[in-house]
């Protein structure tokens, strides 16, 4: 439109110039040039201000053309052009017969420099072929109309819409009703009026109701050409478009959330699996896959409950398992342990709980609580665990010790119940391959044992130990003494060797204790020899644990040498249990001892299970009849028989025999009758300290 206006200005100035030069309004050749170069311009005309044509292109007959000022359709805009000589004025769209097309007429009044209007230039836009602005395809679809409306009389200049009857539309003003509605909407949405909108370049958008159809309308005013541009879009379409878009976004969102959900679920599942695995590892023994101590602690609430439902704990200790590991390596040890675990699990009831406490200890939690039944059950389990094992072609014989405690009577929390079972187990361990049910006395003896272990550690250093010697006699003369150790502890008082020697043995304190005993005895007895000028045999008790100590013999020999006592004045008292351990190691060692000139006495003879055959292979010099037989010799036939047998063996094997624990004359008489002539016992002398022994020997001379 601007370019049209510029063109009209140029034409106008040419026409005016011509008028001023020749005082004549006439056709100029430039008109034809313009028409040739602007196909969008249907025609070009020059009119007088009174509305009559002076000239029109395309050679129409001017006399037949109407007066535009008087014509209804063009009069208003013609007048408007006369009223606004500086402006290009758009006329009402009409059907221009000469070219058979709808056109938008354009007029511009031309005035001289003193403001006098001399003529009106007219041309127009062809709706079909003109610029993009008046293109029929301007609207977006059948749901959208675009209207360009002339402001001063509300006629539409151009309508871009589907299926529009052009004639009926261009000859009809936009109803006032619509402008009213627009005004109201502007008020409501923008708090402005149509008038104010005319002075703004903004686009206003609002809802309208046109003939019962809800539309969204956008308007903008063109101030220069006094045009409204309006776009009406069916509300439903926009809603649908929004819904479609929203649906797409929601679908994307949901998909995204679903993907996120699955990713998170995957992560959570993986985390959970990892957590479960860690939890499993923390609560189970890696070797046997059985629940461990941790599991027991975490799950004991299933057993220890408010109703104090009773249950029992079986504490199982596999005897000597450590030896398997030491001798055959951990691989075999592990396989064997797995087999043990399987046997235990096969044995127990479903509702029982098997725990691997680690190492060679297992625990069974059972609902069985009857004392008698528990004992049977435990012994069956021991029998099962004692059946031979075969691991990688190696056969093993194991035994087990079981301690049993019961909830709630032996303890109301896990610690106490376990401790009670442990105490009972230690009781069983003393004998091996047995089961014991916890009794409160055990606790006392257990505590006593714990105290002994504690105190014994410093006994040598604190000089709490000393030696006593019990004479051994033949024909009323002293032929030897047995060295016996004594311990007086500030806290525990007098503790008998029967109590603390086993503790020293099981806690690894025997080698130093044994060394103290040997060294003290040797030096004290040397003093006795010197003081009394008498010489006899010194018997020293040697514990199994001293024997397996590698440096035992070399250190003993050194000690004897240092004391100045002759080897053949030394006798070592050993017990049968020595041969359970390692026959192949012990026998050569005994032979060495014997070869050095020392004597060997087999203590407590008859109480163990060593067969007489063994005696033939052993360098034994003496059998010692145990005190328990002497105690019963007067009343018990089997004791008598035993004593007689031992004496017979000694006669046959050419061994010496001695009876210990002789307390009465009748015992002495009977032993003498049977052929025993060496005695040790309270009847003759109690164990005594070095100085008392010196006095004893001197007085008996
Ligand atoms: P054992 O080697 O059989 O020692 C003999 C025990 O019988 C000693 O008890 C002794 O005092 C006691 N006895 C001797 N004659 C009589 C008697 O007529 N009547 C009574 N009632 N008892 C008598 P003790 O000294 O209490 O020793 C007990 C056990 O402790 C010993 O039994 C021995 O196995 C161990 N033991 C004692 N001293 C030592 C030691 O220095 N080294 C080692 N390895 N063990 C020792
Ligand atoms: Ca002894
Ligand atoms: Ca004995």
Coordinates of N, CA and C in Angstrom, one line a residue, residues 247-406:
X247 N -1.6 -33.2 25.2 CA -1.6 -34.6 25.2 C -0.2 -35.1 24.8
X248 N 0.4 -34.5 23.8 CA 1.7 -34.9 23.4 C 2.7 -34.7 24.5
X249 N 2.6 -33.5 25.1 CA 3.6 -33.2 26.2 C 3.4 -34.2 27.4
X250 N 2.1 -34.4 27.7 CA 1.8 -35.3 28.8 C 2.3 -36.7 28.5
X251 N 2.1 -37.1 27.2 CA 2.6 -38.4 26.9 C 4.1 -38.5 27.0
X252 N 4.7 -37.4 26.5 CA 6.2 -37.4 26.7 C 6.6 -37.4 28.1
X253 N 5.8 -36.6 28.9 CA 6.2 -36.5 30.4 C 6.0 -37.9 31.0
X254 N 4.8 -38.5 30.7 CA 4.5 -39.8 31.3 C 5.6 -40.8 30.9
X255 N 5.9 -40.8 29.6 CA 6.9 -41.7 29.1 C 8.3 -41.5 29.9
X256 N 8.6 -40.2 30.0 CA 9.8 -39.8 30.7 C 9.8 -40.3 32.1
X257 N 8.6 -40.1 32.8 CA 8.5 -40.5 34.2 C 8.6 -42.0 34.3
X258 N 7.9 -42.7 33.3 CA 7.9 -44.1 33.3 C 9.4 -44.6 33.2
X259 N 10.1 -44.0 32.2 CA 11.5 -44.4 32.0 C 12.3 -44.2 33.3
X260 N 12.0 -42.9 33.9 CA 12.7 -42.6 35.1 C 12.4 -43.7 36.2
X261 N 11.1 -44.0 36.2 CA 10.6 -44.9 37.3 C 11.3 -46.2 37.1
X262 N 11.4 -46.7 35.8 CA 12.0 -48.0 35.6 C 13.5 -48.0 35.9
X263 N 14.1 -46.8 35.6 CA 15.5 -46.7 35.9 C 15.7 -46.7 37.4
X264 N 14.9 -45.9 38.1 CA 15.1 -45.9 39.5 C 14.8 -47.2 40.2
X265 N 13.7 -47.9 39.6 CA 13.4 -49.2 40.2 C 14.5 -50.2 39.9
X266 N 15.1 -50.1 38.7 CA 16.2 -50.9 38.5 C 17.4 -50.7 39.4
X267 N 17.6 -49.4 39.6 CA 18.7 -49.0 40.6 C 18.4 -49.5 42.0
X268 N 17.1 -49.2 42.3 CA 16.7 -49.6 43.7 C 16.8 -51.1 43.9
X269 N 16.4 -51.9 42.8 CA 16.4 -53.3 42.9 C 17.9 -53.8 43.0
X270 N 18.7 -53.2 42.2 CA 20.1 -53.6 42.2 C 20.7 -53.3 43.6
X271 N 20.4 -52.1 44.1 CA 20.9 -51.7 45.5 C 20.4 -52.6 46.5
X272 N 19.1 -53.0 46.4 CA 18.5 -53.9 47.4 C 19.2 -55.2 47.3
X273 N 19.4 -55.7 46.1 CA 20.1 -57.0 46.0 C 21.5 -57.0 46.6
X274 N 22.2 -55.8 46.4 CA 23.5 -55.6 46.9 C 23.4 -55.6 48.4
X275 N 22.4 -54.9 48.9 CA 22.2 -54.8 50.4 C 22.0 -56.2 51.0
X276 N 21.1 -56.9 50.3 CA 20.7 -58.2 50.8 C 22.0 -59.1 50.8
X277 N 22.8 -59.0 49.8 CA 24.0 -59.8 49.7 C 24.9 -59.5 50.8
X278 N 25.1 -58.1 51.1 CA 26.0 -57.7 52.1 C 25.5 -58.2 53.5
X279 N 24.1 -58.1 53.6 CA 23.5 -58.5 54.8 C 23.7 -60.0 55.0
X280 N 23.6 -60.7 53.9 CA 23.8 -62.2 54.0 C 25.2 -62.5 54.4
X281 N 26.2 -61.8 53.8 CA 27.6 -62.0 54.1 C 27.9 -61.7 55.5
X282 N 27.3 -60.6 56.0 CA 27.5 -60.2 57.4 C 26.9 -61.2 58.4
X283 N 25.9 -61.9 57.9 CA 25.2 -62.8 58.9 C 25.4 -64.3 58.7
X284 N 26.3 -64.6 57.7 CA 26.6 -66.0 57.5 C 28.1 -66.3 57.4
X285 N 28.4 -67.5 57.8 CA 29.8 -68.0 57.8 C 30.1 -68.3 56.3
X286 N 31.2 -67.8 55.8 CA 31.6 -67.9 54.4 C 31.8 -69.4 54.0
X287 N 32.4 -70.1 55.0 CA 32.8 -71.5 54.7 C 31.6 -72.4 54.7
X288 N 30.8 -72.4 55.7 CA 29.7 -73.4 55.8 C 28.4 -72.8 55.4
X289 N 28.3 -71.5 55.1 CA 27.1 -70.9 54.7 C 26.0 -70.9 55.8
X290 N 26.4 -71.3 57.0 CA 25.5 -71.3 58.1 C 25.4 -69.9 58.7
X291 N 24.2 -69.5 59.4 CA 24.2 -68.3 60.1 C 25.3 -68.2 61.1
X292 N 25.8 -67.0 61.3 CA 26.9 -66.8 62.2 C 26.5 -66.1 63.5
X293 N 27.5 -65.8 64.3 CA 27.2 -65.1 65.6 C 26.4 -63.9 65.5
X294 N 26.8 -63.1 64.4 CA 26.0 -61.9 64.1 C 24.5 -62.1 63.9
X295 N 24.3 -63.1 63.1 CA 22.9 -63.5 62.8 C 22.2 -63.9 64.1
X296 N 22.9 -64.6 65.0 CA 22.3 -65.0 66.3 C 21.9 -63.8 67.1
X297 N 22.8 -62.8 67.1 CA 22.6 -61.6 67.9 C 21.4 -60.9 67.4
X298 N 21.3 -60.8 66.0 CA 20.2 -60.0 65.4 C 18.9 -60.8 65.4
X299 N 18.9 -62.1 65.6 CA 17.6 -62.8 65.5 C 17.2 -63.5 66.8
X300 N 18.0 -63.2 67.9 CA 17.7 -63.9 69.1 C 16.3 -63.5 69.7
X301 N 15.8 -62.3 69.2 CA 14.5 -61.9 69.7 C 13.4 -62.8 69.3
X302 N 13.6 -63.7 68.3 CA 12.6 -64.6 67.9 C 12.5 -65.8 68.9
X303 N 13.6 -65.9 69.7 CA 13.6 -67.0 70.7 C 13.4 -66.5 72.1
X304 N 14.1 -65.4 72.4 CA 13.9 -64.8 73.8 C 12.7 -63.8 73.7
X305 N 11.5 -64.3 74.1 CA 10.3 -63.4 74.0 C 9.7 -63.1 75.3
X306 N 8.7 -62.3 75.2 CA 8.0 -61.8 76.4 C 7.4 -63.0 77.2
X307 N 6.9 -64.0 76.5 CA 6.3 -65.1 77.2 C 7.3 -66.1 77.8
X308 N 8.6 -65.8 77.6 CA 9.7 -66.7 78.0 C 9.5 -68.1 77.6
X309 N 9.1 -68.3 76.3 CA 8.9 -69.7 75.8 C 10.3 -70.4 75.9
X310 N 10.3 -71.5 76.6 CA 11.6 -72.1 76.9 C 12.3 -72.7 75.6
X311 N 13.6 -72.7 75.6 CA 14.3 -73.3 74.5 C 15.7 -73.7 75.1
X312 N 16.5 -74.5 74.4 CA 17.8 -74.8 74.9 C 18.9 -74.5 73.8
X313 N 20.1 -74.4 74.4 CA 21.2 -74.1 73.5 C 22.2 -75.2 73.6
X314 N 22.6 -75.8 72.5 CA 23.6 -76.9 72.5 C 24.9 -76.3 72.0
X315 N 25.9 -76.2 72.8 CA 27.2 -75.6 72.4 C 28.1 -76.8 72.0
X316 N 28.4 -76.8 70.7 CA 29.2 -78.0 70.2 C 30.6 -77.6 69.9
X317 N 31.5 -78.3 70.5 CA 32.9 -78.1 70.2 C 33.5 -79.3 69.6
X318 N 34.2 -79.1 68.4 CA 34.8 -80.3 67.7 C 36.2 -80.5 68.3
X319 N 36.4 -81.6 69.0 CA 37.6 -81.8 69.7 C 38.8 -81.9 68.7
X320 N 39.9 -81.3 69.1 CA 41.2 -81.5 68.3 C 41.1 -81.1 66.9
X321 N 40.1 -80.3 66.5 CA 40.0 -79.9 65.1 C 41.3 -79.1 64.7
X322 N 41.8 -78.4 65.6 CA 43.0 -77.6 65.3 C 44.1 -78.4 64.8
X323 N 44.2 -79.6 65.3 CA 45.2 -80.6 64.8 C 45.1 -80.9 63.3
X324 N 43.8 -81.0 62.9 CA 43.6 -81.3 61.5 C 44.2 -80.2 60.6
X325 N 43.8 -78.9 61.0 CA 44.4 -77.8 60.2 C 45.9 -77.8 60.3
X326 N 46.4 -78.0 61.5 CA 47.9 -78.0 61.6 C 48.6 -79.1 60.8
X327 N 48.0 -80.3 60.8 CA 48.6 -81.4 60.1 C 48.3 -81.5 58.7
X328 N 47.1 -81.1 58.3 CA 46.7 -81.4 56.9 C 46.5 -80.1 56.0
X329 N 46.6 -79.0 56.7 CA 46.4 -77.7 56.0 C 45.0 -77.3 56.0
X330 N 44.8 -76.0 55.7 CA 43.4 -75.4 55.8 C 42.5 -75.9 54.7
X331 N 43.0 -76.3 53.6 CA 42.1 -76.8 52.5 C 41.3 -78.0 53.0
X332 N 42.0 -79.0 53.5 CA 41.4 -80.2 54.0 C 40.5 -79.9 55.2
X333 N 41.1 -79.0 56.1 CA 40.3 -78.5 57.3 C 39.0 -77.9 56.9
X334 N 39.0 -77.1 55.8 CA 37.7 -76.4 55.4 C 36.7 -77.5 54.9
X335 N 37.2 -78.4 54.1 CA 36.3 -79.5 53.5 C 35.7 -80.3 54.7
X336 N 36.6 -80.6 55.6 CA 36.1 -81.4 56.8 C 35.0 -80.6 57.6
X337 N 35.3 -79.3 57.7 CA 34.4 -78.4 58.5 C 33.0 -78.4 57.8
X338 N 33.0 -78.3 56.4 CA 31.8 -78.3 55.7 C 31.0 -79.6 55.9
X339 N 31.7 -80.7 55.9 CA 31.1 -82.0 56.2 C 30.5 -82.0 57.6
X340 N 31.2 -81.5 58.5 CA 30.7 -81.5 59.9 C 29.4 -80.7 59.9
X341 N 29.4 -79.5 59.2 CA 28.2 -78.6 59.2 C 27.0 -79.4 58.6
X342 N 27.3 -80.1 57.5 CA 26.2 -80.9 56.9 C 25.6 -81.9 57.9
X343 N 26.5 -82.6 58.6 CA 26.0 -83.6 59.5 C 25.2 -83.0 60.6
X344 N 25.6 -81.8 61.1 CA 24.8 -81.2 62.2 C 23.4 -80.8 61.6
X345 N 23.4 -80.1 60.4 CA 22.2 -79.7 59.8 C 21.2 -80.8 59.5
X346 N 21.8 -81.9 59.1 CA 21.0 -83.1 58.8 C 20.3 -83.6 60.1
X347 N 21.0 -83.4 61.2 CA 20.6 -84.0 62.4 C 19.4 -83.3 63.1
X348 N 19.5 -81.9 63.0 CA 18.5 -81.1 63.8 C 17.1 -81.1 63.2
X349 N 16.2 -80.8 64.0 CA 14.8 -80.6 63.6 C 14.7 -79.3 62.8
X350 N 13.6 -79.2 62.0 CA 13.4 -78.1 61.1 C 13.4 -76.8 61.9
X351 N 12.7 -76.8 63.0 CA 12.5 -75.5 63.8 C 13.7 -75.1 64.6
X352 N 14.7 -76.0 64.6 CA 15.9 -75.6 65.3 C 16.8 -74.7 64.4
X353 N 17.7 -74.0 65.1 CA 18.5 -73.0 64.4 C 20.0 -73.4 64.6
X354 N 20.7 -73.6 63.5 CA 22.1 -74.0 63.6 C 23.0 -72.8 63.3
X355 N 23.9 -72.5 64.2 CA 24.8 -71.3 64.1 C 26.2 -71.8 64.0
X356 N 27.0 -71.3 63.1 CA 28.4 -71.6 63.1 C 29.1 -70.4 63.8
X357 N 29.6 -70.6 65.0 CA 30.1 -69.5 65.8 C 31.5 -69.2 65.3
X358 N 32.0 -69.9 64.4 CA 33.4 -69.6 63.9 C 34.3 -70.7 64.5
X359 N 35.4 -71.0 63.7 CA 36.4 -72.0 64.1 C 35.7 -73.3 64.3
X360 N 35.9 -74.0 65.4 CA 35.4 -75.3 65.6 C 34.2 -75.4 66.5
X361 N 33.4 -74.3 66.5 CA 32.3 -74.2 67.5 C 31.0 -74.0 66.7
X362 N 30.0 -74.7 67.1 CA 28.7 -74.6 66.5 C 27.7 -74.4 67.7
X363 N 26.5 -73.9 67.3 CA 25.4 -73.8 68.3 C 24.1 -74.2 67.7
X364 N 23.4 -75.0 68.5 CA 22.0 -75.3 68.0 C 21.0 -74.7 69.0
X365 N 20.0 -74.0 68.5 CA 18.9 -73.5 69.4 C 17.8 -74.5 69.1
X366 N 17.3 -75.1 70.2 CA 16.3 -76.1 70.0 C 15.1 -75.9 70.9
X367 N 13.9 -76.3 70.5 CA 12.7 -76.2 71.4 C 12.7 -77.4 72.4
X368 N 13.5 -78.3 72.2 CA 13.5 -79.4 73.2 C 14.1 -78.9 74.5
X369 N 13.4 -79.3 75.6 CA 14.0 -78.7 76.9 C 14.0 -79.8 78.0
X370 N 13.6 -81.0 77.7 CA 13.6 -82.0 78.7 C 15.0 -82.5 78.9
X371 N 15.5 -82.4 80.1 CA 16.9 -82.7 80.5 C 17.3 -84.1 79.8
X372 N 16.5 -85.1 80.1 CA 16.8 -86.4 79.7 C 16.9 -86.5 78.2
X373 N 15.9 -85.9 77.6 CA 15.8 -86.0 76.1 C 17.0 -85.3 75.4
X374 N 17.3 -84.1 76.1 CA 18.5 -83.4 75.5 C 19.8 -84.2 75.6
X375 N 19.9 -84.9 76.7 CA 21.1 -85.7 76.8 C 21.2 -86.8 75.7
X376 N 20.0 -87.4 75.5 CA 20.0 -88.5 74.5 C 20.3 -87.9 73.1
X377 N 19.6 -86.8 72.9 CA 19.8 -86.1 71.6 C 21.3 -85.7 71.4
X378 N 21.9 -85.1 72.4 CA 23.3 -84.6 72.3 C 24.2 -85.8 72.0
X379 N 23.9 -86.9 72.7 CA 24.8 -88.1 72.6 C 24.7 -88.7 71.2
X380 N 23.4 -88.6 70.7 CA 23.2 -89.1 69.3 C 24.0 -88.3 68.3
X381 N 24.0 -87.0 68.6 CA 24.7 -86.1 67.7 C 26.2 -86.3 67.8
X382 N 26.7 -86.6 69.0 CA 28.1 -86.9 69.2 C 28.5 -88.1 68.4
X383 N 27.6 -89.1 68.5 CA 27.8 -90.4 67.8 C 27.9 -90.2 66.3
X384 N 27.0 -89.3 65.8 CA 27.0 -89.0 64.4 C 28.3 -88.3 64.0
X385 N 28.7 -87.3 64.8 CA 29.9 -86.6 64.5 C 31.2 -87.4 64.6
X386 N 31.1 -88.5 65.4 CA 32.2 -89.4 65.6 C 32.4 -90.4 64.6
X387 N 31.4 -90.6 63.7 CA 31.6 -91.5 62.6 C 32.7 -91.1 61.7
X388 N 33.4 -92.0 61.1 CA 34.6 -91.6 60.3 C 34.3 -90.7 59.2
X389 N 35.2 -89.8 58.9 CA 35.0 -88.8 57.8 C 36.1 -89.2 56.7
X390 N 35.7 -89.0 55.5 CA 36.7 -89.2 54.4 C 36.7 -87.9 53.5
X391 N 37.9 -87.3 53.5 CA 38.1 -86.1 52.7 C 39.3 -86.2 51.9
X392 N 39.1 -86.2 50.6 CA 40.1 -86.4 49.6 C 41.0 -87.6 49.9
X393 N 40.3 -88.7 50.2 CA 40.9 -90.0 50.5 C 41.6 -90.1 51.8
X394 N 41.5 -89.1 52.6 CA 42.1 -89.1 53.9 C 40.9 -89.4 54.9
X395 N 41.2 -90.4 55.8 CA 40.1 -90.7 56.8 C 40.4 -89.9 58.1
X396 N 39.3 -89.5 58.7 CA 39.5 -88.8 60.0 C 38.5 -89.3 61.0
X397 N 39.0 -89.4 62.2 CA 38.0 -89.7 63.3 C 38.0 -88.5 64.2
X398 N 36.9 -87.9 64.4 CA 36.8 -86.7 65.3 C 35.9 -87.1 66.4
X399 N 35.9 -86.2 67.4 CA 34.9 -86.3 68.5 C 34.4 -84.9 68.8
X400 N 33.3 -84.9 69.5 CA 32.7 -83.6 69.8 C 32.3 -83.5 71.3
X401 N 32.4 -82.3 71.9 CA 32.0 -82.1 73.2 C 30.8 -81.1 73.2
X402 N 29.8 -81.4 73.9 CA 28.6 -80.6 73.8 C 28.2 -80.1 75.2
X403 N 27.9 -78.8 75.3 CA 27.4 -78.2 76.6 C 26.0 -77.7 76.3
X404 N 25.1 -77.9 77.2 CA 23.7 -77.6 77.0 C 23.3 -76.6 78.1
X405 N 22.6 -75.5 77.7 CA 22.0 -74.7 78.7 C 20.5 -74.4 78.3
X406 N 19.7 -73.9 79.2 CA 18.3 -73.8 78.9 C 17.8 -72.4 79.3

